GROMACS .gro file of C-alpha atoms in nm:
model
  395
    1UNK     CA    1  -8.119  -0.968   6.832
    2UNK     CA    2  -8.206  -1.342   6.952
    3UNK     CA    3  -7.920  -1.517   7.136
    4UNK     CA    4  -7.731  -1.813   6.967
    5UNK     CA    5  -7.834  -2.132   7.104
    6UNK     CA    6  -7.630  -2.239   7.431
    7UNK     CA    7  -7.532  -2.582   7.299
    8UNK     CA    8  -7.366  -2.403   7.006
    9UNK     CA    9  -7.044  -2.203   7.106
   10UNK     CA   10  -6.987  -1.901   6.901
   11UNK     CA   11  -6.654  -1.842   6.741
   12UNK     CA   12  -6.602  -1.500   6.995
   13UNK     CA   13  -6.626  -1.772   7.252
   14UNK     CA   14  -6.351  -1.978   7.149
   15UNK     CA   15  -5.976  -1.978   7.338
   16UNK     CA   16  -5.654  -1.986   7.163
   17UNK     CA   17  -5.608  -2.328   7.285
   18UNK     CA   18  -5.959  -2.407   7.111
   19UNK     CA   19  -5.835  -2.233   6.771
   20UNK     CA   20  -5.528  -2.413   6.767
   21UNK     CA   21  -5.725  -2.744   6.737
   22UNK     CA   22  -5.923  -2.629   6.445
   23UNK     CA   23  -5.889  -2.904   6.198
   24UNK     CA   24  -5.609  -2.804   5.892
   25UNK     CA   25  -5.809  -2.584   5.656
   26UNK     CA   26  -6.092  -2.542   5.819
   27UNK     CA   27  -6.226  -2.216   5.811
   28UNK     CA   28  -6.439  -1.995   6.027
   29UNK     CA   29  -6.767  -1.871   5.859
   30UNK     CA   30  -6.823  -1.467   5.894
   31UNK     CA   31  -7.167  -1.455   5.839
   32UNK     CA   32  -7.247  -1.735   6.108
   33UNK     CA   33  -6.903  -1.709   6.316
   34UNK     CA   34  -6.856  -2.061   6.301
   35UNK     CA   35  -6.630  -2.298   6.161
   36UNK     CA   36  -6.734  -2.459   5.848
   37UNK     CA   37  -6.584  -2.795   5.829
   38UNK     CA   38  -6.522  -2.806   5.482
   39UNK     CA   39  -6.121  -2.802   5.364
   40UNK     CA   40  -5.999  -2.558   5.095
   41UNK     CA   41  -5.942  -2.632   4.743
   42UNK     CA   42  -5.615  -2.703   4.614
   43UNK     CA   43  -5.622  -2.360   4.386
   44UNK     CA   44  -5.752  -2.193   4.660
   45UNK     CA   45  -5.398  -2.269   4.875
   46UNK     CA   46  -5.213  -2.175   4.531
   47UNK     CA   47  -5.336  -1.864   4.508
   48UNK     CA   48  -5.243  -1.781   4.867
   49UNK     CA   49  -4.928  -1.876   4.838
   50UNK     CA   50  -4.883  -1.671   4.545
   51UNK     CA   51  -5.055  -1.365   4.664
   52UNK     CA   52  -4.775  -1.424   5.001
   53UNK     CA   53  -4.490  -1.422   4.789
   54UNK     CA   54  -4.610  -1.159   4.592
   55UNK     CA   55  -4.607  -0.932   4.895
   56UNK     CA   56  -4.284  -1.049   4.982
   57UNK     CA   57  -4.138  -0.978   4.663
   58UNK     CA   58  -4.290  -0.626   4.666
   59UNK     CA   59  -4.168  -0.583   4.995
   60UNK     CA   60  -3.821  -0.629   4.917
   61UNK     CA   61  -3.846  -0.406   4.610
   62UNK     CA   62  -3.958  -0.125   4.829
   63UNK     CA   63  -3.694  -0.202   5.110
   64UNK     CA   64  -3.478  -0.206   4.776
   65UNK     CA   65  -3.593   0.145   4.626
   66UNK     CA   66  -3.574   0.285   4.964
   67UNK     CA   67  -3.182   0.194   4.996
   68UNK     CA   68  -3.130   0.351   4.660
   69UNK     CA   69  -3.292   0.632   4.701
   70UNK     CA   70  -3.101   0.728   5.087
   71UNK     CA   71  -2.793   0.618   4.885
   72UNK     CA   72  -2.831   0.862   4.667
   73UNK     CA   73  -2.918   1.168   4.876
   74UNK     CA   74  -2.637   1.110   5.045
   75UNK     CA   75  -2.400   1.084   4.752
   76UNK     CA   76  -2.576   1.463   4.656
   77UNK     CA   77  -2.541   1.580   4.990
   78UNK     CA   78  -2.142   1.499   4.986
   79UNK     CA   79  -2.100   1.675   4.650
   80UNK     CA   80  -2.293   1.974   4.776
   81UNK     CA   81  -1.992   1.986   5.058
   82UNK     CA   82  -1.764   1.881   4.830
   83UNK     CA   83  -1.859   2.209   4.543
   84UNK     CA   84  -1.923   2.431   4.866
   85UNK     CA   85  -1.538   2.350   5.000
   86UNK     CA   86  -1.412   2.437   4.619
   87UNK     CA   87  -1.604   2.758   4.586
   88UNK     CA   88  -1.452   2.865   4.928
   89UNK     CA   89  -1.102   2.759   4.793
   90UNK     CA   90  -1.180   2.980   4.493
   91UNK     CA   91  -1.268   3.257   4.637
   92UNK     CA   92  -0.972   3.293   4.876
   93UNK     CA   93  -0.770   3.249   4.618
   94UNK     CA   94  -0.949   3.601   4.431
   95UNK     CA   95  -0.732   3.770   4.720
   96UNK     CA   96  -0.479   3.996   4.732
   97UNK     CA   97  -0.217   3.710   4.744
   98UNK     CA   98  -0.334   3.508   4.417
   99UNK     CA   99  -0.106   3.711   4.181
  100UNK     CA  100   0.145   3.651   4.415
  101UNK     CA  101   0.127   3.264   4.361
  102UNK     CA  102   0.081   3.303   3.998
  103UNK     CA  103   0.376   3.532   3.912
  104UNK     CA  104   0.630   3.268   4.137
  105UNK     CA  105   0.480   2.983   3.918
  106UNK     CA  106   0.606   3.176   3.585
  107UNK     CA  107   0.869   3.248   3.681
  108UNK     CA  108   0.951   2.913   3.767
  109UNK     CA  109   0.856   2.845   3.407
  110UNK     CA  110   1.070   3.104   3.267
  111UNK     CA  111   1.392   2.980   3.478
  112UNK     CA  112   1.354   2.628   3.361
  113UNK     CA  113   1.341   2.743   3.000
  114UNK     CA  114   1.624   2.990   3.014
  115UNK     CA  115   1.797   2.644   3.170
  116UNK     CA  116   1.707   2.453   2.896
  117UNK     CA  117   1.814   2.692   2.618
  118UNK     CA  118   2.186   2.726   2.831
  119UNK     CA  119   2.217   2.369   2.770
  120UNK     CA  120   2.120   2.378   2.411
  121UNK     CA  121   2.333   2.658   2.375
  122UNK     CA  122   2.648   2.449   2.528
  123UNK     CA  123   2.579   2.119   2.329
  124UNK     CA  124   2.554   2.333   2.003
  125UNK     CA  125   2.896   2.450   2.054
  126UNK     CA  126   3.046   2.159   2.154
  127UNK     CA  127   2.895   1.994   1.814
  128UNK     CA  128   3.058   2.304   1.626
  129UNK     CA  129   3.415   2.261   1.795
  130UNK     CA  130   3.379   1.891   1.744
  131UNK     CA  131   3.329   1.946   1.362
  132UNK     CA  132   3.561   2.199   1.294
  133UNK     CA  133   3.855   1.951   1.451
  134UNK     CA  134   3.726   1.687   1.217
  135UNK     CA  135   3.738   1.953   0.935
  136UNK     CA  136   4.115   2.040   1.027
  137UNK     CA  137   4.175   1.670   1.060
  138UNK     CA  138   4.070   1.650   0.666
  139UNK     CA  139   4.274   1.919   0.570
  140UNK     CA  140   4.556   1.784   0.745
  141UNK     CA  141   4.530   1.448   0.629
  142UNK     CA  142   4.478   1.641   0.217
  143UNK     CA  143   4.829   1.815   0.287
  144UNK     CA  144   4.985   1.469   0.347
  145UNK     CA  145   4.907   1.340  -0.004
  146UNK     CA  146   4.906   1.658  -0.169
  147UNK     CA  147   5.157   1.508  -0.420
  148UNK     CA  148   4.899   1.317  -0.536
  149UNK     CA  149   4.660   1.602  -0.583
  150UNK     CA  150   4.867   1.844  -0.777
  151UNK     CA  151   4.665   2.089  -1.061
  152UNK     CA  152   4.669   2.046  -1.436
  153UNK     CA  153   5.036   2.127  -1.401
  154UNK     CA  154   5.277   1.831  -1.533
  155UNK     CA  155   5.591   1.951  -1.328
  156UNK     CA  156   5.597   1.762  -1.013
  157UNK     CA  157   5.935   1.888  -0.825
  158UNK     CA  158   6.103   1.591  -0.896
  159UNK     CA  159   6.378   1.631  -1.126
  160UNK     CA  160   6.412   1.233  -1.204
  161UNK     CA  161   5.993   1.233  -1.249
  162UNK     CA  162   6.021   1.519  -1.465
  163UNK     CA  163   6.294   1.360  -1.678
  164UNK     CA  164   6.097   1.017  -1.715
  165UNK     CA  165   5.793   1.242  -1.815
  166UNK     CA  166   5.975   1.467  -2.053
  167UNK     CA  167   5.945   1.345  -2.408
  168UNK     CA  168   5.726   1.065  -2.325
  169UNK     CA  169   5.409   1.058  -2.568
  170UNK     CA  170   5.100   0.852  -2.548
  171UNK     CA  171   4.980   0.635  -2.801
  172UNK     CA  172   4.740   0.757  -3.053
  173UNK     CA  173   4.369   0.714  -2.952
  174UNK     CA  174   4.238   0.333  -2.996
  175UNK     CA  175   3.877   0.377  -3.068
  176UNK     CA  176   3.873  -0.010  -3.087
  177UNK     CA  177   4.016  -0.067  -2.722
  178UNK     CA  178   3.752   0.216  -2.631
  179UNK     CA  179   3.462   0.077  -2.745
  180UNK     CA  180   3.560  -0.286  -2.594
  181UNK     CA  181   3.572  -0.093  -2.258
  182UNK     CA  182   3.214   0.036  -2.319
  183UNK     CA  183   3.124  -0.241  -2.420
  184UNK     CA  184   3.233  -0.454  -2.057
  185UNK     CA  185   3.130  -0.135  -1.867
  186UNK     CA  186   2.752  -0.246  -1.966
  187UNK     CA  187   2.775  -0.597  -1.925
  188UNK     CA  188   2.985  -0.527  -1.638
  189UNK     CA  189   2.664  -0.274  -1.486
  190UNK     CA  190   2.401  -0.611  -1.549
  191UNK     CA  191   2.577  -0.794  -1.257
  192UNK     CA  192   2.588  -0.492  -1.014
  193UNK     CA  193   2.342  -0.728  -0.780
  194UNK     CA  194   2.524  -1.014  -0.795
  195UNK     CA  195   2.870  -0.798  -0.681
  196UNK     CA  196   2.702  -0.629  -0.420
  197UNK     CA  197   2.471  -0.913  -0.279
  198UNK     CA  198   2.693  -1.014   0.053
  199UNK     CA  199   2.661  -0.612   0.120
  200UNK     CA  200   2.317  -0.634   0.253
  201UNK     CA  201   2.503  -0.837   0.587
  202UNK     CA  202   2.864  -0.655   0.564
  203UNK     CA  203   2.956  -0.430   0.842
  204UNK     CA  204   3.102  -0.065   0.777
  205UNK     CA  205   3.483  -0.065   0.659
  206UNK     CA  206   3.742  -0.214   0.408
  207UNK     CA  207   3.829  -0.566   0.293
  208UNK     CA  208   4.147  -0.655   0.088
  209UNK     CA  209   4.202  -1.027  -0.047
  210UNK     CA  210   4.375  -1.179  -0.316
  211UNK     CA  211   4.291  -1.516  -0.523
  212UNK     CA  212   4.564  -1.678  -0.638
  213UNK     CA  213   4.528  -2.015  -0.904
  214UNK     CA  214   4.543  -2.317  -0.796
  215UNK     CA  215   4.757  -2.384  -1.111
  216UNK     CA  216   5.098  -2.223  -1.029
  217UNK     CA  217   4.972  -1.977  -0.774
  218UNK     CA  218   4.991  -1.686  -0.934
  219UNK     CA  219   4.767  -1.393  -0.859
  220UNK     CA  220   4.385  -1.427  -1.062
  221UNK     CA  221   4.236  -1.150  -0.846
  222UNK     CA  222   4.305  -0.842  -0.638
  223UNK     CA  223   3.958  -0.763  -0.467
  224UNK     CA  224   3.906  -0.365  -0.285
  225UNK     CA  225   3.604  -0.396  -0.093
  226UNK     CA  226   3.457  -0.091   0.081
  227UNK     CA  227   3.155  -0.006   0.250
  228UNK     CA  228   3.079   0.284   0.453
  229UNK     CA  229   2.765   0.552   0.522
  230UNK     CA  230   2.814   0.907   0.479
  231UNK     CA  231   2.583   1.112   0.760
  232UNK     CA  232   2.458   1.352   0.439
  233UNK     CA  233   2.180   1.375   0.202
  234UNK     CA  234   2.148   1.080  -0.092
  235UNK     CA  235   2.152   1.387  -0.366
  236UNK     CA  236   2.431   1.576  -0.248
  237UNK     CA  237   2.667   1.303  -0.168
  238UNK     CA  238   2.610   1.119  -0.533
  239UNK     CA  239   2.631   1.398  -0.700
  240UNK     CA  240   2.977   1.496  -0.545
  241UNK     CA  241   3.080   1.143  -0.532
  242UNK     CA  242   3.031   1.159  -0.963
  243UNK     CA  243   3.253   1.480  -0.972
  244UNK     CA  244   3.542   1.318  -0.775
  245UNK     CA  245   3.530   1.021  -1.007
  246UNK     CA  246   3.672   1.224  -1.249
  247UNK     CA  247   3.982   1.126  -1.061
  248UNK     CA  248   4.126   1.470  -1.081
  249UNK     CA  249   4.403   1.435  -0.841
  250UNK     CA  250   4.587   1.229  -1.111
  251UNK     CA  251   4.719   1.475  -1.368
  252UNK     CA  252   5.049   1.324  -1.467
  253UNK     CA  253   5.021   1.303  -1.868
  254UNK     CA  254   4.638   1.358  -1.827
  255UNK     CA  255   4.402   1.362  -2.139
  256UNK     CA  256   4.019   1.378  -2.089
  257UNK     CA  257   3.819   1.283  -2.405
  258UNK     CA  258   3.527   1.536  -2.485
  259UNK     CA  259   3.242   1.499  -2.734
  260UNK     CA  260   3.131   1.202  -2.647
  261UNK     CA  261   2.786   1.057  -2.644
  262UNK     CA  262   2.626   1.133  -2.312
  263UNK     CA  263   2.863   1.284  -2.219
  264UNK     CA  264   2.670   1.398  -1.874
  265UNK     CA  265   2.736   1.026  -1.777
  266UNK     CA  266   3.029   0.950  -1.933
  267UNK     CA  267   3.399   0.978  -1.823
  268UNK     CA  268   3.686   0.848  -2.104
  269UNK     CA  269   4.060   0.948  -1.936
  270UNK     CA  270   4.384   0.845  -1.955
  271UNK     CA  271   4.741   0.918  -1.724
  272UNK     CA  272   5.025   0.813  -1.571
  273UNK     CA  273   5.115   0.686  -1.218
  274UNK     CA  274   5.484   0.683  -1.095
  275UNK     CA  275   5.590   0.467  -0.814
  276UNK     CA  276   5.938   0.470  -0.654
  277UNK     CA  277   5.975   0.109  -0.596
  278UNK     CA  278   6.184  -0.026  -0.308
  279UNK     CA  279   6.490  -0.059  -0.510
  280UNK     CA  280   6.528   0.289  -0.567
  281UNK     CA  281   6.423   0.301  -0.925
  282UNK     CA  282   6.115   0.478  -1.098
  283UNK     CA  283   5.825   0.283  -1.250
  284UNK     CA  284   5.531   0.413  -1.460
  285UNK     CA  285   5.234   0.291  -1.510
  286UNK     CA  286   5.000   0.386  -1.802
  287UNK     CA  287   4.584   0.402  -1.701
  288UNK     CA  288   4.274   0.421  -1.940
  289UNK     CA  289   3.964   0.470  -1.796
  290UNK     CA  290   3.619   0.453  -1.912
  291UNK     CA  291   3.357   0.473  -1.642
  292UNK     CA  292   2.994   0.549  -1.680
  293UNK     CA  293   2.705   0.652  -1.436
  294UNK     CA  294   2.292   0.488  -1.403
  295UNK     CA  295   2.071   0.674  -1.246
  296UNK     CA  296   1.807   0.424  -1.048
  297UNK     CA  297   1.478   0.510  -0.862
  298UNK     CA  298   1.663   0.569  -0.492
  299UNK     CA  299   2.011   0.441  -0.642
  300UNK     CA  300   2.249   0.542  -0.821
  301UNK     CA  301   2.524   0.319  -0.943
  302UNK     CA  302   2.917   0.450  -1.095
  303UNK     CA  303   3.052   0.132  -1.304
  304UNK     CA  304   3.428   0.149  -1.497
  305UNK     CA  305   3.635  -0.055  -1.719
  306UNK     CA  306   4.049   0.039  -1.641
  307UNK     CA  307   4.325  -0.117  -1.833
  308UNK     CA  308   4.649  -0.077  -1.671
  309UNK     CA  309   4.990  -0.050  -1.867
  310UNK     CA  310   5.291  -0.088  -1.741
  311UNK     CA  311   5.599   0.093  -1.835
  312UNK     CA  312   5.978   0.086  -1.783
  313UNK     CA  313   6.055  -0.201  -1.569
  314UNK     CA  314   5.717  -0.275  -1.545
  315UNK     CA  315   5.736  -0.350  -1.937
  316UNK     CA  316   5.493  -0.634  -2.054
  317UNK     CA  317   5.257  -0.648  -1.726
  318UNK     CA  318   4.891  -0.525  -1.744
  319UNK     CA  319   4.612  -0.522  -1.562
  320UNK     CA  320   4.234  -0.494  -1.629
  321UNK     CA  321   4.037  -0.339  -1.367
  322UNK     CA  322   3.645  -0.357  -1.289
  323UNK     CA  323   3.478  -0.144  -1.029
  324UNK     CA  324   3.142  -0.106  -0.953
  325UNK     CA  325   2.980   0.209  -0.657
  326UNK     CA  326   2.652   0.259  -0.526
  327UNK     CA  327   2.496   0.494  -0.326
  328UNK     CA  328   2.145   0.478  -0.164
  329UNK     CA  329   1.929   0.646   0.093
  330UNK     CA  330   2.084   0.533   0.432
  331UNK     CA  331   1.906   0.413   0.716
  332UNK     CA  332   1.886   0.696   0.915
  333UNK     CA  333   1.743   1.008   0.819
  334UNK     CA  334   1.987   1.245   0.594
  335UNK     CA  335   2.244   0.967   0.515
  336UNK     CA  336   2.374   0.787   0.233
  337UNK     CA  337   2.481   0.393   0.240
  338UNK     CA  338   2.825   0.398  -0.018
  339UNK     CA  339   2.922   0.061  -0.124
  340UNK     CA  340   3.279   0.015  -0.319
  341UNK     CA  341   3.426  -0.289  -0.520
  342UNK     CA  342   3.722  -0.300  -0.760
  343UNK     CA  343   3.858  -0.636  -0.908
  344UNK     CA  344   4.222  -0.614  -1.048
  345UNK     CA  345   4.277  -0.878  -1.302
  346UNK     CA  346   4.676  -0.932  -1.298
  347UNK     CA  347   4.848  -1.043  -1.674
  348UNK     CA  348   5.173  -1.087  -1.880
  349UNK     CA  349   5.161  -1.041  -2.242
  350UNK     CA  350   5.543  -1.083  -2.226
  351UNK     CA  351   5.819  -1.278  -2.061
  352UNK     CA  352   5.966  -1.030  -1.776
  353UNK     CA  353   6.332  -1.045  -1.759
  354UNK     CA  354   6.325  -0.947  -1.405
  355UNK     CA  355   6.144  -1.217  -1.236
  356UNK     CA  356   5.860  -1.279  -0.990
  357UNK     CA  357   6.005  -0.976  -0.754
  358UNK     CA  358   5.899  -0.720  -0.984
  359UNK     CA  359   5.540  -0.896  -1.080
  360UNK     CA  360   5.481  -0.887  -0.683
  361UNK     CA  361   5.601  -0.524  -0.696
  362UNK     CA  362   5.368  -0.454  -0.979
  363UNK     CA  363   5.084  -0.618  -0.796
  364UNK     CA  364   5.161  -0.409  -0.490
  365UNK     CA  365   5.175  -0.038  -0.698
  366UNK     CA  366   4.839  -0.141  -0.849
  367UNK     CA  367   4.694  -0.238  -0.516
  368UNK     CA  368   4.840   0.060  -0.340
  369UNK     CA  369   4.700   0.303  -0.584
  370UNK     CA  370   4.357   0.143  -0.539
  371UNK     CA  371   4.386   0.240  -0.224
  372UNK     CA  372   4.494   0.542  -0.237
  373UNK     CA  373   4.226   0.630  -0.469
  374UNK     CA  374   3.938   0.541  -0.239
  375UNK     CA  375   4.094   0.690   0.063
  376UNK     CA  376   4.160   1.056  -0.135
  377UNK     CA  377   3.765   1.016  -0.269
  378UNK     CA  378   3.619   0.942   0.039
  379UNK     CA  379   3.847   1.248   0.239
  380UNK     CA  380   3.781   1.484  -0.022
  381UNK     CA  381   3.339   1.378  -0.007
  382UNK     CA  382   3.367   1.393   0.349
  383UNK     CA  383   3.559   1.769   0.331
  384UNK     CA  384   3.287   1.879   0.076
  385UNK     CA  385   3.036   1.794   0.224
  386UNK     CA  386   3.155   1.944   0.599
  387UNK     CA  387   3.166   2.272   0.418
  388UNK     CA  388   2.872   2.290   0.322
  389UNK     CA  389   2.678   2.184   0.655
  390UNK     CA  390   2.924   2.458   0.834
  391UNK     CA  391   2.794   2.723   0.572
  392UNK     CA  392   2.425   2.660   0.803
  393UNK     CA  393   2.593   2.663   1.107
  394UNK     CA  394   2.674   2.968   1.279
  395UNK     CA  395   2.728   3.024   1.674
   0.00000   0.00000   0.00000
């Protein structure tokens, strides 16, 4: 092969220091080994530039890919020592001391539980004790006002009661005055929302008040109101609540009126209440009642009409009496909400001799057998229905 010409240096001939003068993008034939002085297209640097960031990128990926992939050979690795130190902790315990550790943890069990039931146990009778004292403390309270709850019987004990009684008759039947009392029971039943309405915001227990007018100042209005819950079912409680409306622990003179029209929800009874007054003497005081029972959905609702006569010295007073009950589901589970109000309507349909003592007296035997009318109904629901929750509950 021919050597190049001297005066022309070949590119194998050139220093560093030579190539580092090059002019800028010049470039160096390879067929000829010599520069060729012309300078690169602007697409041509483009496309370098792309293919160099293109193996950058690349680059990066792999470095990338490679970091994953060690990443996860080690996480692998750890959970073959990980499942390797759990299958050795297995099988030791498969030895002879495993059923050891597994009888102590039952019986731990078993201990706790036999705890648990010793307490039950103890609270169960200390519930039992604590309702058989408030069962006593109902029959004890009954005894005190057992006068009041005497049987069918007319004798009370009392020779001077038994010799105002003796001889004393009612007054025929007035189907009129009867029917005039049904009549205001109804009417009386379409405003049960409007008497109960401040009940929805009334606390638990018993409000007495008297209106007086602002006339002369007698009394307009004796008001009973009563609101309490009873911690038993909404069908049991109304259903005993009807039977003691029947106001069976008044029996002086008694007469119940049978044959009447619904007679399921009806109640038509009149009898006499005698009140030693605190001069000494005797009073009487004759009582009609009608009262009549709606059944709602959830609510059940007790309305009467009560005309009160008096008798003796009590001679030319009355007193018409309204009263309205309901009971409802309670707010806690297996309880009843009972709400009470009774309206005593004082009047004169004569002059009394005897002057404005023995009007206040009569007020206060009306209001005081109010009274004790709510407080015998309410002890006597409240011993009905202990017996029969202590009929489930045995020791």
């Amino acid at each position: 092969m021919a050597a190049a010409p001297a005066e022309l240096p070949t590119f194998l001939q050139m220093d560093s220091s030579n190539k580092r003068h090059l002019p800028q993008h010049h470039r160096v034939n390879p067929i000829g080994n010599a520069p060729l002085d012309a300078p690169l297209t602007s697409s041509e640097v483009s496309h370098n530039e792309t293919r160099t960031r293109r193996k950058e990128r690349e680059a990066a990926r792999k470095k990338n890919y490679h970091h994953r992939v060690k990443h996860e050979r080690e996480a692998l690795r750890q959970s073959v020592v990980d499942l390797a130190n759990q299958l050795e902790e297995l099988t030791r315990s498969d030895g002879p001391g495993s059923l050891g550790c597994t009888d102590l943890t039952w019986k731990k069990r078993a201990i706790q539980q036999r705890d648990q039931l010793c307490r039950a146990q103890a609270e169960q009778l200390q519930l039992l004790t604590a309702t058989k004292a408030h069962a006593a403390y109902i029959n004890k309270v009954c005894k005190q006002v057992s006068p009041l709850t005497s049987d069918s019987d007319t004798t009370t004990g009392d020779p001077r009661i038994d010799a105002l009684l003796r001889g004393r008759n009612y007054p025929p039947f007035d189907l009129s005055m009867y029917r005039g009392h049904a009549q205001r029971v109804v009417e009386s039943y379409a405003r049960v929302d409007e008497v109960f309405k401040g009940f929805t915001v009334m606390e638990d227990g018993v409000r007495n008040s008297i209106k007086r007018r602002e006339l002369d100042g007698q009394v307009e209005l004796l008001e009973h109101l009563n609101k309490f819950t009873q911690p038993f079912s909404f069908e049991m409680t109304h259903k005993e609540l009807w039977n003691l409306a029947k106001f069976r622990h008044r029996q002086l003179d008694r007469m119940d009126y049978e044959g009447l029209a619904n007679a399921e929800n009806t109640i038509v009874l009149r009898f006499r209440l005698i009140r030693q007054l605190s001069t000494g003497m005797l009073a009487s005081v004759l009582q009609r009642y009608v009262i009549h029972r709606y059944k709602e959905e959830n609510r059940v609702v007790i309305v009467w009409k009560a005309h009160s006569e008096g008798e003796d010295v009590f001679s030319g007073m009355h007193s018409d009496q309204s009263g309205w009950i309901y009971l409802q589901p309670g707010a806690q589970e297996n309880s009843t909400e009972v709400g009470i109000c009774i309206r005593q309507v004082p009047m004169q349909f004569s002059i009394s001799t005897s002057g404005d003592d023995i009007i206040r007296e009569f007020h206060r035997v009306l209001q005081s057998y109010v009274n004790e009318d709510v407080l015998l109904i309410t002890t006597a629901l409240d011993k009905i229905s202990l017996e029969n929750t202590l009929k489930g509950i045995c020791l």
